[in-house]
Tab-separated table of C-alpha atoms and ligand atoms in Angstrom:
chain	number	residue	atom	x	y	z
A	1	MET	CA	11.115	-0.282	-51.931
A	2	PRO	CA	13.651	-4.460	-50.561
A	3	LEU	CA	15.896	-4.462	-54.754
A	4	ALA	CA	15.444	-7.951	-56.353
A	5	PRO	CA	18.767	-9.352	-57.789
A	6	LYS	CA	16.150	-10.649	-60.777
A	7	THR	CA	15.541	-6.418	-61.123
A	8	VAL	CA	19.678	-5.868	-60.363
A	9	ILE	CA	20.352	-8.020	-63.460
A	10	GLN	CA	17.972	-6.498	-65.429
A	11	ALA	CA	19.116	-3.152	-64.451
A	12	LEU	CA	22.487	-4.203	-65.285
A	13	ARG	CA	21.905	-5.539	-68.961
A	14	GLY	CA	21.629	-1.378	-70.185
A	15	ILE	CA	25.310	-1.075	-70.055
A	16	THR	CA	27.777	-2.044	-72.871
A	17	ASP	CA	31.427	-3.134	-72.256
A	18	PRO	CA	32.843	-1.158	-74.882
A	19	ALA	CA	35.922	-3.173	-76.071
A	20	SER	CA	32.867	-5.480	-77.166
A	21	GLY	CA	30.179	-3.567	-77.364
A	22	ARG	CA	27.769	-5.999	-75.823
A	23	SER	CA	26.059	-5.848	-72.487
A	24	ILE	CA	28.005	-6.379	-69.362
A	25	ILE	CA	24.984	-8.924	-69.228
A	26	ASN	CA	25.067	-10.929	-71.901
A	27	ASN	CA	28.938	-10.989	-72.312
A	28	ASP	CA	28.887	-12.331	-69.154
A	29	MET	CA	31.408	-10.549	-67.060
A	30	ILE	CA	29.870	-10.538	-62.952
A	31	ARG	CA	30.192	-12.727	-60.886
A	32	ASP	CA	29.147	-12.985	-57.108
A	33	LEU	CA	25.784	-10.733	-57.565
A	34	TYR	CA	24.935	-9.771	-54.015
A	35	VAL	CA	21.681	-7.771	-53.762
A	36	ALA	CA	20.310	-7.307	-49.202
A	37	GLY	CA	17.603	-4.410	-49.276
A	38	ASP	CA	19.577	-1.787	-51.878
A	39	ALA	CA	22.435	-2.776	-50.727
A	40	VAL	CA	24.103	-4.283	-54.475
A	41	HIS	CA	27.821	-5.737	-54.242
A	42	PHE	CA	29.377	-7.709	-57.941
A	43	THR	CA	32.884	-8.848	-58.743
A	44	ALA	CA	33.479	-7.608	-63.176
A	45	LEU	CA	35.084	-9.443	-64.884
A	46	VAL	CA	36.960	-6.265	-67.088
A	47	ALA	CA	39.911	-6.743	-69.806
A	48	ASP	CA	41.387	-4.518	-68.759
A	49	PRO	CA	41.088	-3.367	-64.985
A	50	ALA	CA	43.122	0.596	-64.884
A	51	ASP	CA	41.388	1.879	-67.685
A	52	ASP	CA	38.036	4.587	-66.918
A	53	PHE	CA	35.159	1.731	-67.827
A	54	ALA	CA	35.974	-0.405	-65.532
A	55	LYS	CA	36.511	2.697	-62.797
A	56	THR	CA	33.530	3.802	-63.374
A	57	LEU	CA	31.730	0.823	-63.334
A	58	GLY	CA	29.945	1.107	-60.174
A	59	ASP	CA	29.096	4.670	-60.521
A	60	GLN	CA	27.112	3.087	-64.019
A	61	ALA	CA	25.915	0.192	-61.588
A	62	ALA	CA	24.607	3.097	-59.600
A	63	ALA	CA	22.354	4.976	-62.340
A	64	ALA	CA	21.222	1.818	-64.013
A	65	ILE	CA	19.590	1.095	-60.296
A	66	GLU	CA	17.827	4.560	-60.585
A	67	ASP	CA	16.195	4.626	-63.691
A	68	ALA	CA	14.776	1.365	-63.485
A	69	THR	CA	13.440	1.451	-59.891
A	70	GLY	CA	13.663	4.509	-58.053
A	71	THR	CA	15.521	3.443	-54.938
A	72	LYS	CA	19.694	4.737	-54.579
A	73	ALA	CA	21.282	1.272	-54.566
A	74	ILE	CA	24.472	1.823	-52.799
A	75	VAL	CA	27.110	-0.221	-55.353
A	76	LYS	CA	29.975	-1.826	-54.485
A	77	VAL	CA	32.501	-3.140	-57.182
A	78	GLN	CA	35.414	-5.559	-57.436
A	79	ILE	CA	37.410	-5.462	-59.954
A	80	ASP	CA	38.088	-8.841	-61.213
A	81	THR	CA	40.205	-9.969	-64.782
A	82	PRO	CA	38.481	-13.025	-66.485
A	83	MET	CA	40.966	-16.100	-65.896
A	84	ILE	CA	40.211	-19.391	-68.356
A	85	GLY	CA	37.154	-19.949	-69.463
A	86	LEU	CA	37.137	-16.024	-70.266
A	87	ASP	CA	39.505	-15.814	-72.999
A	88	THR	CA	40.755	-12.124	-74.896
A	89	VAL	CA	40.530	-11.118	-77.669
A	90	GLY	CA	40.927	-8.286	-79.845
A	91	GLY	CA	44.478	-7.154	-78.294
A	92	GLY	CA	43.392	-8.468	-75.086
A	93	GLN	CA	40.597	-6.760	-74.913
A	94	ALA	CA	37.241	-8.215	-75.134
A	95	PRO	CA	35.903	-10.846	-72.819
A	96	LYS	CA	35.713	-13.083	-75.136
A	97	HIS	CA	33.082	-16.485	-75.128
A	98	ARG	CA	34.731	-19.539	-76.050
A	99	PHE	CA	32.918	-23.197	-76.130
A	100	ASN	CA	33.901	-23.682	-72.252
A	101	GLY	CA	32.446	-20.401	-71.435
A	102	ALA	CA	29.121	-21.373	-73.340
A	103	SER	CA	25.374	-21.527	-70.928
A	104	VAL	CA	24.798	-25.222	-71.079
A	105	ILE	CA	21.080	-25.567	-70.906
A	106	ALA	CA	19.344	-29.355	-71.334
A	107	VAL	CA	15.819	-29.385	-72.491
A	108	ALA	CA	13.622	-32.278	-70.857
A	109	SER	CA	10.430	-33.515	-70.236
A	110	GLY	CA	9.186	-35.849	-67.937
A	111	LYS	CA	7.397	-37.618	-70.802
A	112	GLY	CA	7.002	-37.798	-74.818
A	113	GLY	CA	4.400	-35.893	-77.308
A	114	VAL	CA	5.028	-32.779	-74.512
A	115	GLY	CA	6.347	-31.038	-76.935
A	116	LYS	CA	9.991	-30.938	-75.929
A	117	SER	CA	11.675	-30.167	-79.736
A	118	THR	CA	9.443	-27.709	-80.769
A	119	VAL	CA	10.273	-25.860	-77.277
A	120	THR	CA	13.529	-26.532	-77.744
A	121	VAL	CA	13.980	-25.105	-81.697
A	122	ASN	CA	11.982	-22.511	-80.874
A	123	LEU	CA	14.281	-21.267	-77.392
A	124	ALA	CA	16.706	-22.057	-79.588
A	125	VAL	CA	15.834	-19.591	-82.819
A	126	ALA	CA	14.195	-17.464	-80.521
A	127	LEU	CA	17.381	-16.731	-78.315
A	128	ALA	CA	18.943	-16.740	-81.816
A	129	GLN	CA	16.923	-14.117	-83.460
A	130	ALA	CA	17.397	-11.541	-79.487
A	131	GLY	CA	21.302	-11.872	-80.435
A	132	TYR	CA	23.091	-14.678	-78.493
A	133	SER	CA	25.277	-17.006	-79.989
A	134	VAL	CA	23.511	-19.963	-80.261
A	135	GLY	CA	24.002	-24.142	-80.524
A	136	LEU	CA	21.181	-26.747	-80.285
A	137	LEU	CA	22.362	-30.619	-79.907
A	138	ASP	CA	19.928	-32.915	-79.856
A	139	THR	CA	20.318	-36.199	-78.241
A	140	ASP	CA	17.197	-37.612	-78.903
A	141	ILE	CA	17.816	-41.007	-79.705
A	142	TYR	CA	14.917	-42.504	-79.850
A	143	GLY	CA	13.010	-39.605	-81.577
A	144	PRO	CA	15.322	-37.129	-83.367
A	145	SER	CA	12.620	-35.578	-84.731
A	146	ILE	CA	15.111	-32.011	-84.800
A	147	PRO	CA	16.207	-32.525	-88.043
A	148	THR	CA	12.717	-32.528	-89.345
A	149	MET	CA	11.761	-29.580	-87.623
A	150	PHE	CA	15.082	-27.684	-88.912
A	151	GLY	CA	13.629	-28.968	-92.390
A	152	VAL	CA	17.473	-30.842	-92.686
A	153	THR	CA	16.596	-34.412	-92.602
A	154	GLU	CA	18.599	-35.436	-96.054
A	155	GLU	CA	21.844	-33.137	-95.239
A	156	LYS	CA	24.953	-34.640	-93.608
A	157	PRO	CA	26.844	-32.161	-91.469
A	158	ARG	CA	31.353	-32.159	-93.453
A	159	VAL	CA	34.233	-32.705	-91.126
A	160	ASP	CA	36.449	-29.760	-91.705
A	161	SER	CA	40.112	-29.211	-92.459
A	162	ASN	CA	40.926	-30.063	-88.818
A	163	ARG	CA	38.434	-33.176	-89.019
A	164	LYS	CA	36.595	-31.702	-86.952
A	165	ILE	CA	32.668	-32.346	-87.586
A	166	VAL	CA	30.482	-29.004	-88.836
A	167	PRO	CA	27.130	-27.822	-87.635
A	168	ILE	CA	24.644	-27.383	-89.766
A	169	GLU	CA	23.382	-23.794	-89.710
A	170	ARG	CA	20.138	-22.765	-90.100
A	171	GLU	CA	17.848	-20.116	-88.546
A	172	GLY	CA	21.077	-18.752	-87.054
A	173	VAL	CA	21.240	-21.945	-85.461
A	174	LYS	CA	24.392	-24.150	-85.282
A	175	LEU	CA	22.792	-27.962	-84.822
A	176	LEU	CA	23.808	-31.671	-84.609
A	177	SER	CA	21.686	-33.985	-83.921
A	178	MET	CA	21.873	-37.699	-82.851
A	179	GLY	CA	19.931	-38.636	-86.056
A	180	PHE	CA	23.055	-37.821	-88.438
A	181	LEU	CA	24.606	-40.321	-86.719
A	182	ALA	CA	22.278	-43.368	-86.721
A	183	ASP	CA	19.092	-45.177	-87.457
A	184	PRO	CA	16.330	-43.853	-85.210
A	185	GLU	CA	15.439	-47.634	-85.797
A	186	GLN	CA	18.255	-48.427	-84.613
A	187	ALA	CA	17.353	-46.159	-81.230
A	188	VAL	CA	17.095	-49.698	-79.261
A	189	ILE	CA	20.445	-50.737	-79.449
A	190	TRP	CA	21.999	-47.719	-77.220
A	191	ARG	CA	23.812	-48.291	-74.940
A	192	GLY	CA	24.533	-45.212	-71.999
A	193	PRO	CA	28.223	-45.773	-72.781
A	194	MET	CA	27.402	-45.406	-76.335
A	195	VAL	CA	25.197	-42.795	-76.136
A	196	SER	CA	28.481	-40.795	-73.329
A	197	ASN	CA	30.787	-41.860	-76.064
A	198	ALA	CA	28.946	-39.459	-78.852
A	199	ILE	CA	27.931	-36.914	-76.682
A	200	ARG	CA	31.034	-36.460	-76.038
A	201	GLN	CA	32.130	-36.413	-79.438
A	202	PHE	CA	29.621	-33.735	-80.496
A	203	LEU	CA	30.744	-31.441	-77.862
A	204	GLY	CA	35.169	-32.443	-77.905
A	205	ASP	CA	35.001	-32.936	-81.418
A	206	ALA	CA	32.729	-30.423	-83.333
A	207	ALA	CA	33.168	-26.677	-84.790
A	208	TRP	CA	30.695	-25.253	-83.029
A	209	GLY	CA	32.986	-21.746	-82.709
A	210	ASP	CA	31.762	-19.288	-79.647
A	211	LEU	CA	28.575	-20.170	-78.067
A	212	ASP	CA	26.170	-18.092	-75.329
A	213	PHE	CA	24.398	-20.607	-74.923
A	214	LEU	CA	23.755	-24.954	-76.239
A	215	LEU	CA	20.546	-26.472	-76.040
A	216	LEU	CA	20.299	-29.971	-75.990
A	217	ASP	CA	17.041	-30.908	-76.231
A	218	LEU	CA	17.521	-34.389	-74.146
A	219	PRO	CA	15.040	-37.936	-74.917
A	220	PRO	CA	11.867	-37.823	-72.706
A	221	GLY	CA	11.616	-39.342	-69.556
A	222	THR	CA	13.848	-40.233	-66.545
A	223	GLY	CA	15.680	-43.179	-66.916
A	224	ASP	CA	19.043	-44.375	-66.853
A	225	ILE	CA	19.553	-42.697	-70.433
A	226	GLN	CA	18.554	-39.418	-69.267
A	227	LEU	CA	20.977	-39.715	-66.380
A	228	THR	CA	23.703	-40.566	-68.248
A	229	ILE	CA	23.332	-37.406	-70.739
A	230	VAL	CA	22.973	-35.471	-67.521
A	231	GLN	CA	26.343	-36.131	-65.995
A	232	THR	CA	27.817	-36.549	-69.073
A	233	VAL	CA	28.157	-33.152	-69.881
A	234	ALA	CA	28.328	-30.166	-67.409
A	235	LEU	CA	25.313	-28.327	-67.477
A	236	THR	CA	24.622	-25.066	-66.596
A	237	GLY	CA	20.899	-25.687	-66.245
A	238	SER	CA	17.628	-27.496	-67.904
A	239	VAL	CA	14.637	-26.669	-68.779
A	240	ILE	CA	11.031	-28.166	-68.056
A	241	VAL	CA	8.777	-29.000	-70.335
A	242	SER	CA	5.253	-30.151	-69.429
A	243	THR	CA	0.788	-30.080	-70.629
A	244	PRO	CA	-1.109	-29.474	-67.681
A	245	GLN	CA	-2.708	-32.167	-67.317
A	246	GLU	CA	-1.676	-35.251	-64.007
A	247	VAL	CA	0.084	-36.910	-66.070
A	248	ALA	CA	2.472	-35.185	-67.599
A	249	LEU	CA	3.338	-32.850	-64.592
A	250	ALA	CA	3.852	-36.395	-61.859
A	251	ASP	CA	6.162	-36.895	-64.720
A	252	ALA	CA	7.289	-33.280	-64.951
A	253	ARG	CA	7.825	-33.683	-61.162
A	254	ARG	CA	10.620	-36.376	-61.481
A	255	GLY	CA	12.530	-34.533	-64.146
A	256	VAL	CA	12.496	-31.907	-61.969
A	257	ALA	CA	14.165	-34.127	-58.828
A	258	MET	CA	16.121	-35.523	-62.094
A	259	PHE	CA	18.112	-32.000	-62.775
A	260	GLU	CA	18.036	-31.808	-57.518
A	261	ASN	CA	19.488	-35.179	-57.808
A	262	VAL	CA	22.705	-34.475	-59.913
A	263	LYS	CA	22.505	-30.340	-59.068
A	264	VAL	CA	21.404	-29.390	-62.102
A	265	PRO	CA	20.009	-26.485	-61.305
A	266	VAL	CA	16.488	-25.534	-62.450
A	267	LEU	CA	15.777	-22.870	-64.983
A	268	GLY	CA	12.557	-23.313	-64.794
A	269	ILE	CA	8.660	-25.358	-66.411
A	270	VAL	CA	7.983	-23.712	-70.072
A	271	GLU	CA	4.064	-25.348	-70.136
A	272	ASN	CA	2.845	-25.993	-73.253
A	273	MET	CA	-0.168	-26.930	-75.291
A	274	ALA	CA	-1.952	-24.974	-72.231
A	275	TYR	CA	-5.377	-23.994	-74.160
A	276	PHE	CA	-6.339	-23.361	-77.565
A	277	THR	CA	-8.250	-20.145	-79.031
A	278	PRO	CA	-10.025	-21.279	-82.386
A	279	PRO	CA	-9.714	-18.882	-84.831
A	280	ASP	CA	-12.995	-17.300	-85.362
A	281	LEU	CA	-13.612	-16.376	-81.639
A	282	PRO	CA	-9.636	-15.281	-80.610
A	283	GLU	CA	-11.512	-13.957	-77.054
A	284	LYS	CA	-11.957	-17.653	-76.240
A	285	LYS	CA	-9.528	-19.393	-74.775
A	286	TYR	CA	-10.220	-23.565	-73.788
A	287	HIS	CA	-8.173	-25.094	-71.171
A	288	LEU	CA	-8.707	-28.486	-73.350
A	289	PHE	CA	-5.646	-29.792	-70.605
A	290	GLY	CA	-6.607	-28.044	-67.504
A	291	GLU	CA	-5.939	-25.165	-67.018
A	292	GLY	CA	-2.573	-23.643	-64.764
A	293	GLY	CA	-1.491	-27.367	-63.453
A	294	ALA	CA	2.320	-26.562	-64.555
A	295	ARG	CA	2.230	-22.524	-63.006
A	296	ARG	CA	1.213	-24.260	-59.868
A	297	LEU	CA	3.653	-27.098	-59.641
A	298	ALA	CA	6.504	-24.634	-60.668
A	299	GLU	CA	5.031	-23.108	-57.605
A	300	LYS	CA	5.131	-25.839	-55.634
A	301	LEU	CA	8.237	-26.680	-56.175
A	302	ASP	CA	9.778	-23.088	-56.049
A	303	VAL	CA	11.135	-23.003	-60.347
A	304	PRO	CA	10.822	-19.937	-61.610
A	305	PHE	CA	7.374	-20.394	-64.194
A	306	LEU	CA	8.686	-19.891	-68.007
A	307	GLY	CA	5.303	-19.141	-69.491
A	308	GLU	CA	3.607	-21.226	-71.665
A	309	ILE	CA	2.305	-21.912	-74.852
A	310	PRO	CA	-0.861	-22.507	-76.516
A	311	ILE	CA	-2.195	-25.315	-78.898
A	312	GLU	CA	-1.805	-23.402	-82.790
A	313	GLN	CA	-1.850	-25.346	-85.699
A	314	THR	CA	0.714	-22.826	-87.331
A	315	LEU	CA	2.927	-24.243	-85.195
A	316	ARG	CA	2.496	-27.523	-85.581
A	317	GLU	CA	2.817	-27.146	-89.839
A	318	SER	CA	5.611	-24.975	-88.632
A	319	GLY	CA	7.644	-28.208	-87.091
A	320	ASP	CA	6.566	-30.679	-90.365
A	321	ALA	CA	7.511	-27.721	-92.780
A	322	GLY	CA	11.262	-27.837	-91.457
A	323	THR	CA	10.111	-23.324	-90.030
A	324	PRO	CA	10.199	-22.855	-86.727
A	325	VAL	CA	7.185	-20.834	-85.995
A	326	VAL	CA	8.882	-17.880	-84.760
A	327	SER	CA	10.875	-16.882	-87.864
A	328	GLY	CA	8.313	-18.665	-90.349
A	329	ASN	CA	5.250	-16.680	-88.153
A	330	ARG	CA	5.872	-14.127	-86.230
A	331	GLU	CA	3.009	-12.320	-85.757
A	332	SER	CA	1.481	-16.103	-84.608
A	333	VAL	CA	0.654	-16.194	-80.051
A	334	SER	CA	3.127	-18.992	-79.911
A	335	ALA	CA	6.012	-16.918	-81.738
A	336	HIS	CA	5.645	-14.289	-78.512
A	337	ALA	CA	4.356	-16.755	-76.148
A	338	PHE	CA	9.018	-18.107	-77.648
A	339	THR	CA	9.634	-15.069	-77.739
A	340	ASP	CA	9.579	-13.992	-74.191
A	341	ILE	CA	10.547	-17.661	-73.084
A	342	ALA	CA	13.949	-17.488	-74.286
A	343	GLU	CA	14.203	-13.905	-72.042
A	344	ALA	CA	13.013	-15.444	-69.320
A	345	VAL	CA	14.934	-18.390	-69.915
A	346	ALA	CA	18.282	-15.659	-71.088
A	347	LEU	CA	17.004	-13.987	-67.936
A	348	GLU	CA	17.636	-16.806	-65.518
A	349	THR	CA	20.625	-17.521	-66.665
A	350	ALA	CA	22.130	-14.225	-66.425
A	351	LEU	CA	21.065	-14.570	-62.205
A	352	LEU	CA	22.272	-17.806	-61.790
A	353	LYS	CA	26.038	-16.848	-63.036
A	354	ALA	CA	26.365	-13.725	-61.622
A	355	GLN	CA	25.607	-15.350	-58.354
A	356	MET	CA	28.129	-17.571	-58.806
A	357	PRO	CA	31.393	-17.530	-57.031
A	358	ALA	CA	34.330	-15.305	-59.642
A	359	GLN	CA	36.215	-18.168	-58.703
A	360	GLU	CA	34.692	-20.910	-60.385
A	361	GLN	CA	35.167	-19.100	-63.796
A	362	VAL	CA	36.650	-21.902	-64.744
A	363	GLU	CA	33.403	-24.232	-66.511
A	364	ILE	CA	34.050	-28.346	-67.834
A	365	VAL	CA	31.672	-28.595	-70.366
A	366	TYR	CA	32.666	-32.693	-70.422
A	367	ARG	CA	33.580	-34.556	-68.410
B	401	ADP	P1	8.132	-33.958	-77.563
B	401	ADP	O1	9.389	-33.677	-78.518
B	401	ADP	O2	7.485	-34.131	-76.626
B	401	ADP	O3	8.200	-35.255	-77.958
B	401	ADP	P2	7.489	-32.629	-80.022
B	401	ADP	O4	7.350	-31.786	-79.666
B	401	ADP	O5	8.207	-33.366	-80.778
B	401	ADP	O6	6.701	-33.814	-78.790
B	401	ADP	O7	5.468	-32.720	-80.556
B	401	ADP	C1	5.286	-33.826	-81.202
B	401	ADP	C2	4.100	-33.801	-82.350
B	401	ADP	O8	2.627	-32.827	-80.884
B	401	ADP	C3	4.307	-31.870	-82.908
B	401	ADP	O9	4.363	-32.527	-84.255
B	401	ADP	C4	3.594	-30.902	-82.707
B	401	ADP	O10	4.067	-30.481	-83.983
B	401	ADP	C5	3.378	-30.580	-81.874
B	401	ADP	N1	2.980	-29.980	-80.955
B	401	ADP	C6	3.645	-29.705	-79.845
B	401	ADP	N2	3.632	-28.355	-79.407
B	401	ADP	C7	1.893	-27.848	-80.181
B	401	ADP	C8	1.157	-26.864	-80.061
B	401	ADP	N3	1.603	-25.593	-79.292
B	401	ADP	N4	0.459	-27.084	-81.034
B	401	ADP	C9	0.307	-27.619	-82.035
B	401	ADP	N5	0.568	-28.747	-82.206
B	401	ADP	C10	2.089	-28.711	-81.258
């Protein structure tokens, strides 16, 4: 059977870089991935091209692919060293993620109230639970609800001795919100330049540390403000949240178009409020807003479908109580859904980065 790039990425994930102790995929060491039939080619960015790990990487990759798929792949590996954007630590051994190496992902929705912030928060926590270092920047100036969902509305980030803003940390996620800066009641007076200045400050003047993922919760909609934000940050990709009904899908389609216009890859669509299961009728699924609309939209637009989340009382309650459901109620259906969606987002991001040319290692996070 011909190999798919995604299957190859999943197989390579099992290979550990001895210098950092992390998976070569999670450590963002693969570029130029090309898969055709049973032929696999990639460039590996390693700290020391002369060591055993680099020399045996091709064999390790072939073994991992055969284990995962049963296919004996013809693997060709080019060894390169990381340039700017991947720093070295530990005596020049391990490629280290600088902020500039983080995958910056915008979470957007065509309209308000579809659960975009709920998805962003739980996605961030689920990625942190999976071992990634995660930052979350809430840019929803119209309704910064992320501080409520993390229970930090009364907190203000402090400034460290280097005069950098220190993100507030909750559930393993580093958090900054426009809500810490401005009174939401004042949001109406925010104009494009003010928003992009605030975002530049949050990106450049904050002590985020090393991040694998920086999630950006965008204001709902696809107007000027959203476009300004999307153009202020060099995004790795975007996630669109929609509910299943037609009116929401029409807006989600505009969201996809907005990102395509500015050449930001759409990692996929998440369907929120997909169905309702009454607690006393656990076998039933009521599709209150219609069935499978976002999945069909994803197919039609040829973007990945990342998963669906049911309407759940515990999800709403967890949000209001300031403990995201993926940590507060891990056994709930929605918590499992978020864990799977985080995995899908990580996989789509890894695929996107692995297919980037090796020369494009330098990522400018904000313009
Ligand atoms: P948005 O960011 O799109 O405006 P929010 O994430 O703030 O939407 O969600 C709006 C409200 O709906 C919140 O009270 C949230 O807890 C609730 N909510 C979101 N998704 C779900 C869901 N799947 N089940 C139950 N309540 C939800």
